Amino acid sequence: MVEVRCAYCKRAHVYYPTDLIQLFGDVDVDSLSGRMKCESVAGGHGFLKVERVFSGSREMEGKKIRRLVAIKIRREPVWREE
């Protein structure tokens, strides 16, 4: 399990590593803090602390796990003047 905690808003979420691999590829846990943004902070300026948590540990008691349901790709037009 991977726990992501925002230092600004103090929110924490727990993810399965396989879901994060689908989004970011096979990268180490330390590089995820630079790639992820806090969803609750406007502009995503919160510093994220990413760490591994073992699923059988006492720290996991009572925490909900976020699952990846779908990946939406946003299409944005790019214009050129001729």
mmCIF file of C-alpha atoms in Angstrom, residues 6-79:
data_model
loop_
_atom_site.group_PDB
_atom_site.id
_atom_site.type_symbol
_atom_site.label_atom_id
_atom_site.label_comp_id
_atom_site.label_asym_id
_atom_site.label_seq_id
_atom_site.Cartn_x
_atom_site.Cartn_y
_atom_site.Cartn_z
ATOM 1 C CA CYS A 6 -0.534 16.527 1.979
ATOM 2 C CA ALA A 7 1.538 18.685 4.319
ATOM 3 C CA TYR A 8 -0.659 21.741 3.605
ATOM 4 C CA CYS A 9 -4.205 20.433 4.139
ATOM 5 C CA LYS A 10 -3.281 17.346 6.247
ATOM 6 C CA ARG A 11 -5.398 14.953 4.143
ATOM 7 C CA ALA A 12 -4.164 11.416 3.556
ATOM 8 C CA HIS A 13 -5.191 8.759 1.059
ATOM 9 C CA VAL A 14 -4.107 5.145 0.684
ATOM 10 C CA TYR A 15 -3.695 3.599 -2.776
ATOM 11 C CA TYR A 16 -2.885 0.182 -4.201
ATOM 12 C CA PRO A 17 0.498 0.245 -5.949
ATOM 13 C CA THR A 18 -0.974 -1.405 -9.065
ATOM 14 C CA ASP A 19 -3.362 1.537 -9.527
ATOM 15 C CA LEU A 20 -0.493 4.036 -9.295
ATOM 16 C CA ILE A 21 1.560 2.005 -11.782
ATOM 17 C CA GLN A 22 -1.263 2.350 -14.331
ATOM 18 C CA LEU A 23 -1.119 6.146 -13.986
ATOM 19 C CA PHE A 24 2.572 6.924 -13.529
ATOM 20 C CA GLY A 25 4.354 3.823 -14.809
ATOM 21 C CA ASP A 26 6.794 1.641 -12.886
ATOM 22 C CA VAL A 27 8.557 4.320 -10.819
ATOM 23 C CA ASP A 28 9.869 4.327 -7.267
ATOM 24 C CA VAL A 29 7.770 5.705 -4.422
ATOM 25 C CA ASP A 30 10.032 8.720 -3.832
ATOM 26 C CA SER A 31 9.459 10.148 -7.318
ATOM 27 C CA LEU A 32 5.656 10.134 -6.922
ATOM 28 C CA SER A 33 5.659 13.176 -4.623
ATOM 29 C CA GLY A 34 6.762 15.378 -7.513
ATOM 30 C CA ARG A 35 4.276 13.901 -9.962
ATOM 31 C CA MET A 36 1.106 13.980 -7.859
ATOM 32 C CA LYS A 37 -0.941 17.046 -6.857
ATOM 33 C CA CYS A 38 -3.204 17.594 -3.879
ATOM 34 C CA GLU A 39 -6.830 17.515 -5.002
ATOM 35 C CA SER A 40 -8.188 19.745 -2.245
ATOM 36 C CA VAL A 41 -5.675 22.612 -2.485
ATOM 37 C CA ALA A 42 -6.336 25.162 -5.211
ATOM 38 C CA GLY A 43 -3.406 25.173 -7.595
ATOM 39 C CA GLY A 44 -2.022 21.974 -6.063
ATOM 40 C CA HIS A 45 0.699 23.797 -4.124
ATOM 41 C CA GLY A 46 0.674 21.392 -1.176
ATOM 42 C CA PHE A 47 3.808 19.310 -0.621
ATOM 43 C CA LEU A 48 2.951 15.599 -0.766
ATOM 44 C CA LYS A 49 4.676 13.031 1.391
ATOM 45 C CA VAL A 50 4.521 9.564 -0.183
ATOM 46 C CA GLU A 51 5.466 6.472 1.800
ATOM 47 C CA ARG A 52 4.968 2.737 1.781
ATOM 48 C CA VAL A 53 2.602 1.231 4.350
ATOM 49 C CA PHE A 54 2.330 -2.477 4.972
ATOM 50 C CA SER A 55 -1.241 -3.730 4.663
ATOM 51 C CA GLY A 56 -1.118 -5.851 7.819
ATOM 52 C CA SER A 57 0.162 -3.071 10.048
ATOM 53 C CA ARG A 58 -1.729 -1.315 12.814
ATOM 54 C CA GLU A 59 -1.452 1.967 10.873
ATOM 55 C CA MET A 60 -3.923 0.658 8.265
ATOM 56 C CA GLU A 61 -6.697 0.095 10.792
ATOM 57 C CA GLY A 62 -9.784 2.147 9.916
ATOM 58 C CA LYS A 63 -8.359 3.667 6.706
ATOM 59 C CA LYS A 64 -10.194 3.540 3.409
ATOM 60 C CA ILE A 65 -8.342 2.557 0.262
ATOM 61 C CA ARG A 66 -8.831 4.556 -2.938
ATOM 62 C CA ARG A 67 -9.307 2.418 -6.058
ATOM 63 C CA LEU A 68 -8.782 3.501 -9.650
ATOM 64 C CA VAL A 69 -12.110 3.277 -11.493
ATOM 65 C CA ALA A 70 -11.348 4.947 -14.814
ATOM 66 C CA ILE A 71 -8.814 7.197 -16.505
ATOM 67 C CA LYS A 72 -10.314 10.169 -18.334
ATOM 68 C CA ILE A 73 -8.313 11.902 -20.993
ATOM 69 C CA ARG A 74 -9.272 15.527 -21.523
ATOM 70 C CA ARG A 75 -9.199 16.751 -25.105
ATOM 71 C CA GLU A 76 -8.208 20.388 -25.533
ATOM 72 C CA PRO A 77 -8.085 22.150 -28.893
ATOM 73 C CA VAL A 78 -4.880 23.867 -29.966
ATOM 74 C CA TRP A 79 -5.340 26.669 -32.492
#
